[in-house]
Coordinates of C-alpha atoms in Angstrom, one line a residue:
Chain A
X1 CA -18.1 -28.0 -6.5
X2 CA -20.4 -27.5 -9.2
X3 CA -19.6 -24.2 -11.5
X4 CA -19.0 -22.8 -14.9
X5 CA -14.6 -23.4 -15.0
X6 CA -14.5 -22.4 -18.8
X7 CA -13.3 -19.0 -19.3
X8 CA -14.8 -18.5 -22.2
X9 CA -18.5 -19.7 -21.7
X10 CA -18.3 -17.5 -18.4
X11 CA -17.1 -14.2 -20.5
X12 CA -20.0 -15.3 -23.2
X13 CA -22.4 -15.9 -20.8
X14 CA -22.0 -12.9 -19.1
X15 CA -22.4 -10.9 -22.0
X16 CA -25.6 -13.0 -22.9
X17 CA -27.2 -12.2 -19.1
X18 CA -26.2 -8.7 -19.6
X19 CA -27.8 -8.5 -23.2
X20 CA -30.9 -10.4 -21.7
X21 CA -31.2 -7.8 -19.2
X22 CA -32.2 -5.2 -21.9
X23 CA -31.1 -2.2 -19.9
X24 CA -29.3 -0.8 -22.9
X25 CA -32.1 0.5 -25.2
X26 CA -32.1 3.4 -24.1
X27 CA -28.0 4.3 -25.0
X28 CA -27.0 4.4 -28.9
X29 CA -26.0 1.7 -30.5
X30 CA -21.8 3.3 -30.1
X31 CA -22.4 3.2 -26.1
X32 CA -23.4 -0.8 -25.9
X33 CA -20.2 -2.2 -25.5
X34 CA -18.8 0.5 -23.2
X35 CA -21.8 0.2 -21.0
X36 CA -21.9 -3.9 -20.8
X37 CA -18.2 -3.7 -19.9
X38 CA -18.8 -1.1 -16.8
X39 CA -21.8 -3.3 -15.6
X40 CA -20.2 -5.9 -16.1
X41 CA -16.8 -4.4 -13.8
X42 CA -19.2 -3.7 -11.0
X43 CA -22.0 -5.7 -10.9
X44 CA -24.3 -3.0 -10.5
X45 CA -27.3 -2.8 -13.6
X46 CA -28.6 0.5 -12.4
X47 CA -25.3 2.4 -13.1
X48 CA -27.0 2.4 -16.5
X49 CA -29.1 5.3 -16.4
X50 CA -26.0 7.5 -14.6
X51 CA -23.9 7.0 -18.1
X52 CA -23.5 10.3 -19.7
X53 CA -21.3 11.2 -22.7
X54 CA -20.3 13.9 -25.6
X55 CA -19.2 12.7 -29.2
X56 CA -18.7 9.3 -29.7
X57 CA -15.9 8.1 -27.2
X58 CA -16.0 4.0 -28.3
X59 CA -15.3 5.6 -31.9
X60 CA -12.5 8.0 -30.8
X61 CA -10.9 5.4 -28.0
X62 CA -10.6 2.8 -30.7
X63 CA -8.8 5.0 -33.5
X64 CA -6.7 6.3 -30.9
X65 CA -5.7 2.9 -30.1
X66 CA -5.1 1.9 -33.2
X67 CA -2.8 4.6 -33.6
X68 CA -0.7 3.7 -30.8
X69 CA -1.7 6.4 -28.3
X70 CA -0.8 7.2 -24.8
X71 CA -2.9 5.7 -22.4
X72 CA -2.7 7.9 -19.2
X73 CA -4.3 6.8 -16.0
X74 CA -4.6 7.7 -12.9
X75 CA -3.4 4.9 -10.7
X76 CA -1.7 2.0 -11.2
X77 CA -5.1 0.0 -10.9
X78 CA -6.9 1.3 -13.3
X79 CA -3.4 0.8 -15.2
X80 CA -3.5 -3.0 -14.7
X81 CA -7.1 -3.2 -15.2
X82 CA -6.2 -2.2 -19.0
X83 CA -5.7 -5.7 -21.1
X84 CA -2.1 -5.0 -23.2
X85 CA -3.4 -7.7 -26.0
X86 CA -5.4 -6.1 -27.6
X87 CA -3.9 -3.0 -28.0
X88 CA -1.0 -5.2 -29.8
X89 CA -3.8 -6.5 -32.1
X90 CA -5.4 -3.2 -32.9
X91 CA -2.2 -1.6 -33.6
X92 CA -1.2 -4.6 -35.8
X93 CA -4.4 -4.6 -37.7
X94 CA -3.7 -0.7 -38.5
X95 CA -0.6 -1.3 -39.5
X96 CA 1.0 0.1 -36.5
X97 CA 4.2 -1.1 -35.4
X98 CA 4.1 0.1 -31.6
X99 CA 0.8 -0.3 -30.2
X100 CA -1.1 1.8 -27.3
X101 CA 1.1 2.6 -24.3
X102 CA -0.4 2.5 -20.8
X103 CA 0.8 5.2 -18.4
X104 CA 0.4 6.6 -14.8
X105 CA 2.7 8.8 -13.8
X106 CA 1.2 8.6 -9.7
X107 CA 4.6 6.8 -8.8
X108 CA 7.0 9.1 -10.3
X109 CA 9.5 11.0 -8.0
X110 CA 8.1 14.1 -9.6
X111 CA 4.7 13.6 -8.5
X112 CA 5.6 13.0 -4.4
X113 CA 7.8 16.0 -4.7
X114 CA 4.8 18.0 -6.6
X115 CA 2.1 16.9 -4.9
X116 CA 4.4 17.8 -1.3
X117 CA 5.1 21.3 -2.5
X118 CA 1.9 21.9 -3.1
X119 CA -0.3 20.7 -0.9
X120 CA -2.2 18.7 -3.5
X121 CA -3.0 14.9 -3.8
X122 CA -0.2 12.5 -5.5
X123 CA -3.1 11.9 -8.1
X124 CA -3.2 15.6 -9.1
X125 CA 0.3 15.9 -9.4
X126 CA 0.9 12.9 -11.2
X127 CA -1.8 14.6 -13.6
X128 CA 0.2 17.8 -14.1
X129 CA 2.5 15.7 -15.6
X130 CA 0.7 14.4 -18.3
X131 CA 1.1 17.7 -21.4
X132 CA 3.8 16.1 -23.2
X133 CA 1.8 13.0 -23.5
X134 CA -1.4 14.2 -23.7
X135 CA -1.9 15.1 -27.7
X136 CA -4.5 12.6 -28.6
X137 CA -4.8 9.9 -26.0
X138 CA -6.8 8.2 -24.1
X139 CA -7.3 9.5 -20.9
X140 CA -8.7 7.2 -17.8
X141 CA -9.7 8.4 -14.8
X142 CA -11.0 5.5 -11.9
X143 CA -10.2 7.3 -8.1
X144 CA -9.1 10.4 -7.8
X145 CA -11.5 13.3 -8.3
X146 CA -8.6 15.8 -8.2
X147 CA -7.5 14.4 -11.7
X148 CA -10.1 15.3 -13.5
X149 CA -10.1 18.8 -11.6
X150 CA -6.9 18.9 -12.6
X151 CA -6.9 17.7 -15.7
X152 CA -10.2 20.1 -16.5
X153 CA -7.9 23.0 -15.0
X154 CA -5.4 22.4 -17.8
X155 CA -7.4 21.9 -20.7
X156 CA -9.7 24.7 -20.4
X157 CA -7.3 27.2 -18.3
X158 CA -3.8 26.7 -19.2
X159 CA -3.9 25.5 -23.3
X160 CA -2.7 21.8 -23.0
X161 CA -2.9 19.5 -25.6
X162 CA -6.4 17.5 -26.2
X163 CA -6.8 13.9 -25.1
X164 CA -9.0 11.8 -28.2
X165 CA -11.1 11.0 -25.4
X166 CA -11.5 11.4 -21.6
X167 CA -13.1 7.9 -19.3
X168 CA -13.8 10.2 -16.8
X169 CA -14.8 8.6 -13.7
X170 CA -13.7 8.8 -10.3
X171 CA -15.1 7.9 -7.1
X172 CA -16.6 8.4 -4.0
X173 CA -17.4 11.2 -1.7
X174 CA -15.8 14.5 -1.8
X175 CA -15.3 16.2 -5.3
X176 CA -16.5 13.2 -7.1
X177 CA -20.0 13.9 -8.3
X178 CA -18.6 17.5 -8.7
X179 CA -15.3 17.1 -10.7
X180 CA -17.8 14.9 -13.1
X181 CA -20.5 17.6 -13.6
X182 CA -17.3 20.2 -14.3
X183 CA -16.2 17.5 -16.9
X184 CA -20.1 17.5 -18.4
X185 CA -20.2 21.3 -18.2
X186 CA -16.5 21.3 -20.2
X187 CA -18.4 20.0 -23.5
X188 CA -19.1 22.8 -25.2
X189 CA -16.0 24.6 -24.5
X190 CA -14.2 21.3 -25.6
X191 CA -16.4 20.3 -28.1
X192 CA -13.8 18.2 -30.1
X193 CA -13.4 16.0 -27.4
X194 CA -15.1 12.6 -26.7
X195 CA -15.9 11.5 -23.1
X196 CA -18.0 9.2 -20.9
X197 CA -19.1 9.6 -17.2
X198 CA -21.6 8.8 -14.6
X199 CA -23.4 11.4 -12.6
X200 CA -22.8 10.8 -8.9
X201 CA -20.6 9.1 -6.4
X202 CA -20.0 6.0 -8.3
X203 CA -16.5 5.4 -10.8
X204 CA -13.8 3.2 -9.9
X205 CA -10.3 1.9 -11.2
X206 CA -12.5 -1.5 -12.6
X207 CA -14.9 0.8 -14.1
X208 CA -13.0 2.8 -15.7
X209 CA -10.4 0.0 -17.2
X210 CA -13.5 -1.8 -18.3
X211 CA -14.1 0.9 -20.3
X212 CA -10.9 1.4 -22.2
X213 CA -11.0 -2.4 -22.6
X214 CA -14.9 -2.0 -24.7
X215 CA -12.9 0.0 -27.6
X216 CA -9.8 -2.3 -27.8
X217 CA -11.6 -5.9 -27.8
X218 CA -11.8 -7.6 -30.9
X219 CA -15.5 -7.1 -32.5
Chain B
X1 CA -11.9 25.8 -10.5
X2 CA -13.3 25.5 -6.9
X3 CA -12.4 22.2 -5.0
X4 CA -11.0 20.7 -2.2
X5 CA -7.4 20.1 -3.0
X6 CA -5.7 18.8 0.3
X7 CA -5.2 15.5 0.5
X8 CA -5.2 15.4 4.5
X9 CA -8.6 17.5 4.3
X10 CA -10.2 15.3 1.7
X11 CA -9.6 11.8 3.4
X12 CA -10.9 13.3 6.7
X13 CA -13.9 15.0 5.2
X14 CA -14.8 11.8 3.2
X15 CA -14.9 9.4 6.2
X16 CA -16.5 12.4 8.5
X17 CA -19.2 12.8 5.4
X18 CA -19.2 8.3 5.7
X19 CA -19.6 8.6 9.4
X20 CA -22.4 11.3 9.2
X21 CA -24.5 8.7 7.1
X22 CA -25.2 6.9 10.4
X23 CA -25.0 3.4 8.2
X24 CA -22.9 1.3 9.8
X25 CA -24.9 1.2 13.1
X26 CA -26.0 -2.3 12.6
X27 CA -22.3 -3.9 12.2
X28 CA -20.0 -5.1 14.9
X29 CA -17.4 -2.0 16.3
X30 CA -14.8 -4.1 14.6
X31 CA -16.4 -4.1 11.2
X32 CA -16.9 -0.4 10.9
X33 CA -13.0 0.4 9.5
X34 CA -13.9 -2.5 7.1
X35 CA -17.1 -1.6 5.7
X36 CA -16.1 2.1 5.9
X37 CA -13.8 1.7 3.3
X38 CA -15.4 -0.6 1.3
X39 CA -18.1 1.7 0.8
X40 CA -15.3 4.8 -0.1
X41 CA -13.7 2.1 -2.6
X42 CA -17.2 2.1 -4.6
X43 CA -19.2 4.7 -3.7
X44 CA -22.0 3.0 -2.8
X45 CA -23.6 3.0 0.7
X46 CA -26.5 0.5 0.0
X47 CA -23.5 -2.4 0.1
X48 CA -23.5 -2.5 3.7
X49 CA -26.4 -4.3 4.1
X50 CA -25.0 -6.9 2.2
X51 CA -21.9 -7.0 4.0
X52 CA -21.3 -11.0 5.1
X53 CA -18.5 -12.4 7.8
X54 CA -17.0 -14.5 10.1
X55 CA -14.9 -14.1 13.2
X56 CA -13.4 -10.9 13.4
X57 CA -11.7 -10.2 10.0
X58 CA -9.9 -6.8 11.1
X59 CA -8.1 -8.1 13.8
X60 CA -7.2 -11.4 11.8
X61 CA -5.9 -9.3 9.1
X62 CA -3.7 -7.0 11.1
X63 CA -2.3 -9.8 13.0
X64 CA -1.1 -11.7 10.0
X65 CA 0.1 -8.0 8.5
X66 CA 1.9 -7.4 12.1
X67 CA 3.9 -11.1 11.4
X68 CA 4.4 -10.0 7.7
X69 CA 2.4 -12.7 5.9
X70 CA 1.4 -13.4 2.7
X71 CA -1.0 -11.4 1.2
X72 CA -2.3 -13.4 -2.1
X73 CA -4.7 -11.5 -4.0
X74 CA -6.5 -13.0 -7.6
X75 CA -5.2 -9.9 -10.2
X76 CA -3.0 -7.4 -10.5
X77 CA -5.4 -5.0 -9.7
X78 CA -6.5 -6.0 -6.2
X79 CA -2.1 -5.9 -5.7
X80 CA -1.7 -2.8 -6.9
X81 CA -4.5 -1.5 -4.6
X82 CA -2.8 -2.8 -1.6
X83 CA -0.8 0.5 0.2
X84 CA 2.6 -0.8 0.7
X85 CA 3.7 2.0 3.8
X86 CA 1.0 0.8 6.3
X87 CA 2.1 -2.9 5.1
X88 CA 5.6 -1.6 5.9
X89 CA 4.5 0.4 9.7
X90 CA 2.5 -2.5 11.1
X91 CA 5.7 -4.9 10.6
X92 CA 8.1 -2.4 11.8
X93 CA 5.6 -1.9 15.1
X94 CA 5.8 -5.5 15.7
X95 CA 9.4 -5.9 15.4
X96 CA 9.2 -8.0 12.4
X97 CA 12.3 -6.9 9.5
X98 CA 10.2 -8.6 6.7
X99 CA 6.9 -6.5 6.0
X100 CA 3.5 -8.1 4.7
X101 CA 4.2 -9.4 0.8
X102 CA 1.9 -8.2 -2.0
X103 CA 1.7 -11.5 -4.2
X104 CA -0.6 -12.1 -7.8
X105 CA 0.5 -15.6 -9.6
X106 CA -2.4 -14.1 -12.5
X107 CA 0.5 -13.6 -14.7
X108 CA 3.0 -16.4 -13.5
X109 CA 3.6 -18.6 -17.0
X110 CA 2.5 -21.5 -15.0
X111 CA -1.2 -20.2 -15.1
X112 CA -1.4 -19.6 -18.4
X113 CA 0.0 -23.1 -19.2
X114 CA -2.3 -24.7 -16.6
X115 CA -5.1 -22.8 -17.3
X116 CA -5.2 -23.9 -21.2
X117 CA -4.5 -27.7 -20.2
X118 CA -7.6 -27.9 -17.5
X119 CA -9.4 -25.2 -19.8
X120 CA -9.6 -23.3 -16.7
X121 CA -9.2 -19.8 -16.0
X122 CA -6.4 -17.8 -15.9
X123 CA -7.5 -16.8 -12.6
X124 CA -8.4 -20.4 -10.9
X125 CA -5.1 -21.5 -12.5
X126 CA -3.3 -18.5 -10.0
X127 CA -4.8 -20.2 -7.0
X128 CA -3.8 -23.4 -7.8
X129 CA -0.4 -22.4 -7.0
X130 CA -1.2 -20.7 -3.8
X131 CA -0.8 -23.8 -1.0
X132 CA 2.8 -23.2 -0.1
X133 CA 2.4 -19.5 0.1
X134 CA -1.3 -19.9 2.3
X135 CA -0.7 -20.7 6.2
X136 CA -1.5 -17.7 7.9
X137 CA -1.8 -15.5 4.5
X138 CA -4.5 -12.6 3.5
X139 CA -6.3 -13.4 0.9
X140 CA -8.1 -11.1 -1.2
X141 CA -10.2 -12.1 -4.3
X142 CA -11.8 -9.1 -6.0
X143 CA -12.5 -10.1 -9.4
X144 CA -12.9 -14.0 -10.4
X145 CA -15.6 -15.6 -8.9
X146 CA -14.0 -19.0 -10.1
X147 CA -10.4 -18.0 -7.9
X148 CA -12.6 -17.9 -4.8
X149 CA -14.3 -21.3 -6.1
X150 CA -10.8 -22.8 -6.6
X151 CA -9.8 -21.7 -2.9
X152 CA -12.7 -23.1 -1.5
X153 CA -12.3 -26.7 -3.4
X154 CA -8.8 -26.9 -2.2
X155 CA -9.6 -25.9 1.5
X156 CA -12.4 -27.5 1.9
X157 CA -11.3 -30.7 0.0
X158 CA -7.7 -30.9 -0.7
X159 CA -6.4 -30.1 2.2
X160 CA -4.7 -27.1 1.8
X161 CA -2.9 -24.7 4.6
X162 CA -5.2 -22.4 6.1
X163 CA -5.0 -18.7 5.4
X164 CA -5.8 -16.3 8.3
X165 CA -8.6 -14.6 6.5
X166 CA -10.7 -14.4 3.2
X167 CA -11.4 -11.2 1.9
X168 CA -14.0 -12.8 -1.0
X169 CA -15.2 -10.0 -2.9
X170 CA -15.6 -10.8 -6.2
X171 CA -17.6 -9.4 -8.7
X172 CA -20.4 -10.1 -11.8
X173 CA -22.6 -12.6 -13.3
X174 CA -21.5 -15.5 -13.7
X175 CA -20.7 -17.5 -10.6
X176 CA -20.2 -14.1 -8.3
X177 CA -23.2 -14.6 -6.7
X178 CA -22.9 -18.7 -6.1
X179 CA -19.0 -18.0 -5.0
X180 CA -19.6 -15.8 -2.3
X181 CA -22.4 -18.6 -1.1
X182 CA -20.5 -21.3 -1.2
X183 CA -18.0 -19.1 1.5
X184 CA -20.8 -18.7 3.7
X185 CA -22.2 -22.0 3.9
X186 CA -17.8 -23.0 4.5
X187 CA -18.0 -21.3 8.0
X188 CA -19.3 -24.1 9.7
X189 CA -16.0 -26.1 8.5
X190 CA -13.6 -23.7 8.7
X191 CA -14.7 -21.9 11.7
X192 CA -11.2 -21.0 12.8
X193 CA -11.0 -19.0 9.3
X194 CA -12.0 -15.3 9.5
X195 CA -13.4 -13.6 6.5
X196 CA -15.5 -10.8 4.9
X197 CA -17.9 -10.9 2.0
X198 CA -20.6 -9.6 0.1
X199 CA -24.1 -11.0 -0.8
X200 CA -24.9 -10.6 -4.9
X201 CA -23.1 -9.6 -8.1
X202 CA -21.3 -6.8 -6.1
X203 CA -17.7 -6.6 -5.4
X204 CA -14.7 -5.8 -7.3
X205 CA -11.1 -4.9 -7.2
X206 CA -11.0 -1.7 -5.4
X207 CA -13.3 -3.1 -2.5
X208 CA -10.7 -5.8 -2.0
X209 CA -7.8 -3.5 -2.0
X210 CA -10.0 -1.4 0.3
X211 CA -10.8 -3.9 3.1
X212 CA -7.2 -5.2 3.5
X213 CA -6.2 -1.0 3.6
X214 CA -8.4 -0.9 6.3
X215 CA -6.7 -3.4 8.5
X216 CA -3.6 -2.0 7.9
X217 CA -4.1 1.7 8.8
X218 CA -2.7 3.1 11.6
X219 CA -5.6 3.8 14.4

């Protein structure tokens, strides 16, 4: 069969169709990557337009991982979506003996117990897990609408500690395009805070890795 | 913060609010717990139109799930979106002590090595160790469109053991498109295979995960 077998003409020549597309020129120069890298998870062009965000969420991913942060997710995709070399190389470069941790906490005993209790999905109870890890990570969010609720809940309601940045974007039906708008509404009450979205139903696990991935690639 | 919080409640309100969309009247009755979930995966309803197969996919799937088959997926994402409980019911049902095996050869060292000799990638090289583990398997490709390439080269010409069904869902610019095309125009030689695609760039790891879910669910 005839097809491109090289890894990395494919990865270059999908950035180059993406690039020739121009549907970028309308995002600042800080939101290229991050954008190209969700298009590129889903296929889908006119996500584009749908991309919102608050501060500058490449810039604050990247220092975070560079400083070894927590990265906290909300299932074990999005989890295995996010490459581990490059967070070894970012850390290295900054001088960072232990680079960026990826974590999702949806499979701890704690969170089937929780999330039994109280009548609220695994996802969310995973999420109320997540204050003595939370001080400056990177936060990523690819299914479960009732993580960012929750995770909303406990940053502006109950004083937890700020995330560097928030990839906030579930999917799908119920809560989604909601839980989303709540995390645009949260920006000026948590102005520090960097984050990207997309207004309506569409997110996902790929998405979402895709994202963290942007800020840790080599440049 | 307002929001729906039950689990139970949200899954049924999402495929009531999926049902209500009256989109899925032009598929097959056995197709509709397929696409169904493929659309909740992504959010996106305007895939169904674009939804591809042959044979009947769901039944081929739970069948092979019932005799606890292989199920071979291309990354580490598509495995970890694979529910293990319904995996575990549908084998139990049947009488079978073994369940249905989650399998990703992504990260076996023998990829990396093999994918660096034939300058290959990683992906491709994961499916090139997939013929003793493929008579009667599930596959499910949701990211590289050269791992459903590699499958087809080695089914079509090599001879290898045929899975029970193709779940060929991958995703992007590069070859995604031409994959998925090259499945289609396979039907006519490997009519007794069953599988499920999607026309175009669309596709991903969630949406793979999502269609074999659907097959396993209890009805």
């Amino acid at each position: 069969m005839d097809y491109e077998r090289d890894p990395a003409r494919i990865f270059a020549q999908s950035m180059a169709e993406l690039e020739a597309m121009e549907i970028f020129n309308d995002l600042p120069q800080e939101l290229h990557a991050i954008a190209r890298r969700m298009v590129h998870a889903c296929g889908v062009p006119e996500i584009v337009p749908l991309i919102r965000w608050h501060g500058n969420p490449h810039a604050a991913a990247r220092s975070a991982i560079a400083q070894g942060a927590n990265i906290l997710c909300d299932t074990e995709m999005v989890a295995h979506g996010v490459l581990r070399p490059p967070l070894e190389a970012r850390a290295q470069e900054a001088g960072n003996s232990k680079a960026a941790q990826v974590l999702c906490l949806l499979n701890d005993p704690r969170s089937a117990t929780l999330g039994k209790e109280q009548k609220i999905t695994r996802s969310a109870a995973g999420v109320a897990l997540w204050p003595p890890l939370l001080e400056g990570a990177v936060v990523a969010i690819g299914n479960a609408p009732t993580a960012l609720f929750r995770l909303l809940e406990g940053l502006l309601e109950e004083s937890w500690p700020r995330p560097a940045v928030i990839f906030g974007l579930p999917v799908g039906f119920i809560g989604a395009t909601e839980s989303k708008e709540a995390l645009l509404q949260s920006a000026a009450q948590l102005s520090d805070l960097a984050f990207v979205t997309l207004v309506g139903r569409q997110g996902g696990s790929a998405i979402a890795a895709a994202a963290v991935n942007a800020t840790s690639a080599e440049q």
